[in-house]
GROMACS .gro file of C-alpha atoms in nm:
model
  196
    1UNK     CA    1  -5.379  11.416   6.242
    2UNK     CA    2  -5.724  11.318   6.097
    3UNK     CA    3  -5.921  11.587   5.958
    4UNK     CA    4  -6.192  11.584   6.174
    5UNK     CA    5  -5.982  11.707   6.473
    6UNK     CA    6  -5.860  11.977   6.304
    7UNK     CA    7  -6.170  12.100   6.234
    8UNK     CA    8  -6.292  12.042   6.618
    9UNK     CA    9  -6.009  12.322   6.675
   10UNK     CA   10  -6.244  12.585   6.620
   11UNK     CA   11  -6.030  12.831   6.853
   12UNK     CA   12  -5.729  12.832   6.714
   13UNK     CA   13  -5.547  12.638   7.006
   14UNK     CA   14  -5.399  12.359   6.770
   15UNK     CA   15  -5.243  12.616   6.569
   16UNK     CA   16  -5.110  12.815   6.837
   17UNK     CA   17  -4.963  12.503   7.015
   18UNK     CA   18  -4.776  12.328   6.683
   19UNK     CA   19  -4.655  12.691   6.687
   20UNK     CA   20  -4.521  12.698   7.017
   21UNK     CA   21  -4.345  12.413   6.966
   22UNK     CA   22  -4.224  12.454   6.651
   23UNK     CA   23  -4.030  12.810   6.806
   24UNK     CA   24  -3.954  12.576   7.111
   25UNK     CA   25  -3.745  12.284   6.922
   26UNK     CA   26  -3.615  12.610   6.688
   27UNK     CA   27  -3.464  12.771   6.969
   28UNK     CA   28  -3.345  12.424   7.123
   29UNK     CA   29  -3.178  12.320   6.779
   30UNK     CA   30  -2.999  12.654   6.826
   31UNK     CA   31  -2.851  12.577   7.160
   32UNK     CA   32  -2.764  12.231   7.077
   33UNK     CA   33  -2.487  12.282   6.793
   34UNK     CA   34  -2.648  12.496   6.557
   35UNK     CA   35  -2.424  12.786   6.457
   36UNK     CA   36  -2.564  13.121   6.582
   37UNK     CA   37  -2.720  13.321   6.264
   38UNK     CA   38  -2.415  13.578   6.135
   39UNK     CA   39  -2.501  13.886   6.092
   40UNK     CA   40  -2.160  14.002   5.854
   41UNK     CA   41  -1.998  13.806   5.593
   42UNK     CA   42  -1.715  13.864   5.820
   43UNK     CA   43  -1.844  13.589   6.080
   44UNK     CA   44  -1.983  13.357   5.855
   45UNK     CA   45  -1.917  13.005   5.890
   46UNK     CA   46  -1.929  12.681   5.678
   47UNK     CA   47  -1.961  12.353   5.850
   48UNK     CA   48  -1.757  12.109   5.671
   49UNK     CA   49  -2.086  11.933   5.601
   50UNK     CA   50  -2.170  12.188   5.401
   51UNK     CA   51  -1.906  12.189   5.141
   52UNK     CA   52  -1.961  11.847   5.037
   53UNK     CA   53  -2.280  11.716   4.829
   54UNK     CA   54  -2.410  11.366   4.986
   55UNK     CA   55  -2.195  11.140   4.825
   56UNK     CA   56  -1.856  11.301   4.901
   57UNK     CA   57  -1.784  11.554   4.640
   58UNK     CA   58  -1.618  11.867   4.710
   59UNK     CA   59  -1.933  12.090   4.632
   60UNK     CA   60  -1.796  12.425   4.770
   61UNK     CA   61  -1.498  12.503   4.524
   62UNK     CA   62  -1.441  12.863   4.626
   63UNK     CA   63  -1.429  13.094   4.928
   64UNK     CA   64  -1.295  13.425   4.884
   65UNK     CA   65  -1.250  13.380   5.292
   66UNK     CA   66  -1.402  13.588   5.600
   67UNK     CA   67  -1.395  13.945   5.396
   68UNK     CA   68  -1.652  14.205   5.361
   69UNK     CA   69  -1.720  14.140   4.995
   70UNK     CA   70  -1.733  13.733   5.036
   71UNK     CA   71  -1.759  13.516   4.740
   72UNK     CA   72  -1.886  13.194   4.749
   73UNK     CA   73  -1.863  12.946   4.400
   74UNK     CA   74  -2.046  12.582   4.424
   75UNK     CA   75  -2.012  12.329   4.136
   76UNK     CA   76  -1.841  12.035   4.158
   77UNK     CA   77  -1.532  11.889   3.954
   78UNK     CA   78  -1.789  11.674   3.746
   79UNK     CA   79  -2.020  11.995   3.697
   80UNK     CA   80  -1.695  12.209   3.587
   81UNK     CA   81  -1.594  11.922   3.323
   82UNK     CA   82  -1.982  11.916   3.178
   83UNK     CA   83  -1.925  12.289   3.137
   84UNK     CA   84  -1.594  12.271   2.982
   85UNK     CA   85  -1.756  12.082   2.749
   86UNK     CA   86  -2.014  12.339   2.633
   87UNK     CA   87  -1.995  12.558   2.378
   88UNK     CA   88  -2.237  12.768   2.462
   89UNK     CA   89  -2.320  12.919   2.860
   90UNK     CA   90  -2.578  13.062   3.003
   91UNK     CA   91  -2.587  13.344   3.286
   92UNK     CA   92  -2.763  13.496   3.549
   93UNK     CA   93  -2.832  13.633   3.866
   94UNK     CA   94  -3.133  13.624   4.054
   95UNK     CA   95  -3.147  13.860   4.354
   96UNK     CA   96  -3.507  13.727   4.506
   97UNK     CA   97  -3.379  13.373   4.616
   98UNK     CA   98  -3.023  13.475   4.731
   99UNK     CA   99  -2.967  13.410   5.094
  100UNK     CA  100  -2.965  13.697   5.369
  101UNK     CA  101  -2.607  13.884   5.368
  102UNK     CA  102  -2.550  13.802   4.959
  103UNK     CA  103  -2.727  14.062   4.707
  104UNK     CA  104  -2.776  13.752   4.452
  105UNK     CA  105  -2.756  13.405   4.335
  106UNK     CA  106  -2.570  13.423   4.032
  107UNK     CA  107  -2.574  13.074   3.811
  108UNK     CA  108  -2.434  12.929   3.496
  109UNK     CA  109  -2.612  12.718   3.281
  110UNK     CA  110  -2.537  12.443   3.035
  111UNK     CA  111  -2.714  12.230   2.765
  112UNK     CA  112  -2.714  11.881   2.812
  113UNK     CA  113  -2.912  11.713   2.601
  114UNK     CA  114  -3.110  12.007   2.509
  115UNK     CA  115  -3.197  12.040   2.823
  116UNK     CA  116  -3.080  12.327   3.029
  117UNK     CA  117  -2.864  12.252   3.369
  118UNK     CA  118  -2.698  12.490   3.637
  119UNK     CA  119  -2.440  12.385   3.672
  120UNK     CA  120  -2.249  12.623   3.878
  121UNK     CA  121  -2.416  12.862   4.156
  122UNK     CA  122  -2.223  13.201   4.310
  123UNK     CA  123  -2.339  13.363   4.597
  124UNK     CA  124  -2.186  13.738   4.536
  125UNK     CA  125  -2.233  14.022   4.793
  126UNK     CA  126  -2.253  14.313   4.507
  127UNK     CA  127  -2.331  14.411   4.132
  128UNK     CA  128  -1.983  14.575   4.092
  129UNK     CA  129  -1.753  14.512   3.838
  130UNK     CA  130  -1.475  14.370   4.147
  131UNK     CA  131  -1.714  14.126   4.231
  132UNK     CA  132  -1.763  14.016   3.869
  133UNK     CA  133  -1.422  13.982   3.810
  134UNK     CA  134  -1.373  13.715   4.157
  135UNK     CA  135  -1.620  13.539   3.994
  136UNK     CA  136  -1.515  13.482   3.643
  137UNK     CA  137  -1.219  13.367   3.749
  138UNK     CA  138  -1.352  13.067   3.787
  139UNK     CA  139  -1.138  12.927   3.476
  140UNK     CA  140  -0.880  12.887   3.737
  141UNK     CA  141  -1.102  12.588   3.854
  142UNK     CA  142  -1.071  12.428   3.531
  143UNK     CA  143  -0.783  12.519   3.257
  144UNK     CA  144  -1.081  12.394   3.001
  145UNK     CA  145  -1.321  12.646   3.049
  146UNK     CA  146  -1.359  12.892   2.744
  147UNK     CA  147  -1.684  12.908   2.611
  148UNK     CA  148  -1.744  13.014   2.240
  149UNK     CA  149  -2.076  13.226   2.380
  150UNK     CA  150  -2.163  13.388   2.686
  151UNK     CA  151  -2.563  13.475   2.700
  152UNK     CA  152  -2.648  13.722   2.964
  153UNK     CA  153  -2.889  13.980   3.033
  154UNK     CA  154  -2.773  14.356   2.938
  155UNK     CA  155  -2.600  14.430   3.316
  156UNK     CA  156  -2.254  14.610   3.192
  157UNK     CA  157  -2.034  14.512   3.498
  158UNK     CA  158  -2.070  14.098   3.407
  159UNK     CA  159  -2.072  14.119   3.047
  160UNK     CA  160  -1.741  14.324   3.084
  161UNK     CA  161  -1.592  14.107   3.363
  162UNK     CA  162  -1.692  13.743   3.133
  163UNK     CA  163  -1.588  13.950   2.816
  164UNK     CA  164  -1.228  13.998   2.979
  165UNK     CA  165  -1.181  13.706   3.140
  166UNK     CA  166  -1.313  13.435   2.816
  167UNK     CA  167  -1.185  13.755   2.558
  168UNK     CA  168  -1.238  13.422   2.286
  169UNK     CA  169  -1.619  13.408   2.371
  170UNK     CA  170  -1.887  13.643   2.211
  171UNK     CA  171  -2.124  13.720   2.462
  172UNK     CA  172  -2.505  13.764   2.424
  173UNK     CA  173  -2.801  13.939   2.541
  174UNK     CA  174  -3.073  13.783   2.614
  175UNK     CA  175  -3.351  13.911   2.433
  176UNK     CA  176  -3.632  13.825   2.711
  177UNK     CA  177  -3.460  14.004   2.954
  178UNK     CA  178  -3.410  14.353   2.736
  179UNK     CA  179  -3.780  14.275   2.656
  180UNK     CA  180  -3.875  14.225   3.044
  181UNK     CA  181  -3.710  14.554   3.081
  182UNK     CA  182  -3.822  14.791   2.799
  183UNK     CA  183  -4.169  14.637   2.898
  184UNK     CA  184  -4.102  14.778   3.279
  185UNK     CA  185  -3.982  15.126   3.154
  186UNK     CA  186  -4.300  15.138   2.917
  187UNK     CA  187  -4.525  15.069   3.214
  188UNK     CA  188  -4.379  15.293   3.449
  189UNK     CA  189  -4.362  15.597   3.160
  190UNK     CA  190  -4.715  15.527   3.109
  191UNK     CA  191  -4.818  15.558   3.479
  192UNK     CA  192  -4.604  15.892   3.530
  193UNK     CA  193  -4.736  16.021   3.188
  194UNK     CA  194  -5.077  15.952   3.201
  195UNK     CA  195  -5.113  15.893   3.595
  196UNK     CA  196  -5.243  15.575   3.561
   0.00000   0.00000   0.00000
């Protein structure tokens, strides 16, 4: 649309209509094959589209199935053999980004040519130490995974699930993270000390 009739739209309509439509062809997409939005882990569904990247390869590698605590691991078989190959993973969980029903996005890194790749991406329901545990056993996936390090930020329950299930690997905290942290706590002692 050229800029000049956008800016004839002084009233809003254009906006207004684009939006219409928009929720229109939204709720017509929804009718026409879309699967309905879940609202448990329970009725989740995967299309079989879904669990395969664009050129073929398996891409979902693990469903813990339709339970209440549902764990879902993506990588692929080429990802897994990159990370076998590493020496030296990296961990974490972001809980900003993960989808609606998971409490976070948890992802493993790996250097490849000094350059730092996910290459395998959870989507956990919980924080507990269970949950932790489903998910480090991904060396099931590949006999070859046993890193020498683990680095991690301080959360107990994955550093003790990772610790028992690679009991060879040393794992580390990351020291941005404790900083991050200690620099929260400061700021928030600060406020209720000083009222600030």
């Amino acid at each position: 649309m050229p800029l000049e009739y956008v800016k004839s739209q002084k009233d809003g309509n254009l906006l207004k209509y684009d939006g219409y439509l928009f929720r229109k062809e939204k709720v017509g997409m929804r009718n026409n094959g879309f699967l309905p939005m879940p609202t448990t882990l329970l009725d989740l569904q995967i299309p079989n589209e879904y669990k395969f990247t664009h050129n073929g390869q398996q891409f979902l590698l693990h469903d813990s199935g339709p339970v209440d605590n549902r764990i879902l691991v993506f990588s692929t078989v080429r990802n897994l053999e990159l990370l076998s190959n590493q020496h030296h993973w990296f961990g974490d969980g972001t809980f900003k980004t993960s989808p609606p029903l998971f409490a976070q996005l948890y992802t493993i890194h790996g250097l490849r040519n000094n350059v730092n790749i996910p290459l395998v991406f959870a989507l956990l329901p919980n924080k507990s130490a269970a949950t932790y545990d489903s998910f480090s056993n991904i060396k099931n996936l590949n006999q070859h995974l046993n890193p020498e390090s683990f680095l991690t930020d301080f959360e107990i329950a994955s550093i003790t699930s990772f610790t028992r299930q690679f009991p060879n690997s040393v794992n580390r905290g990351c020291f941005f993270i404790l900083d991050n942290v200690f620099g929260e706590k400061v700021k928030t002692k600060e406020k209720l000390e000083y009222g600030t």
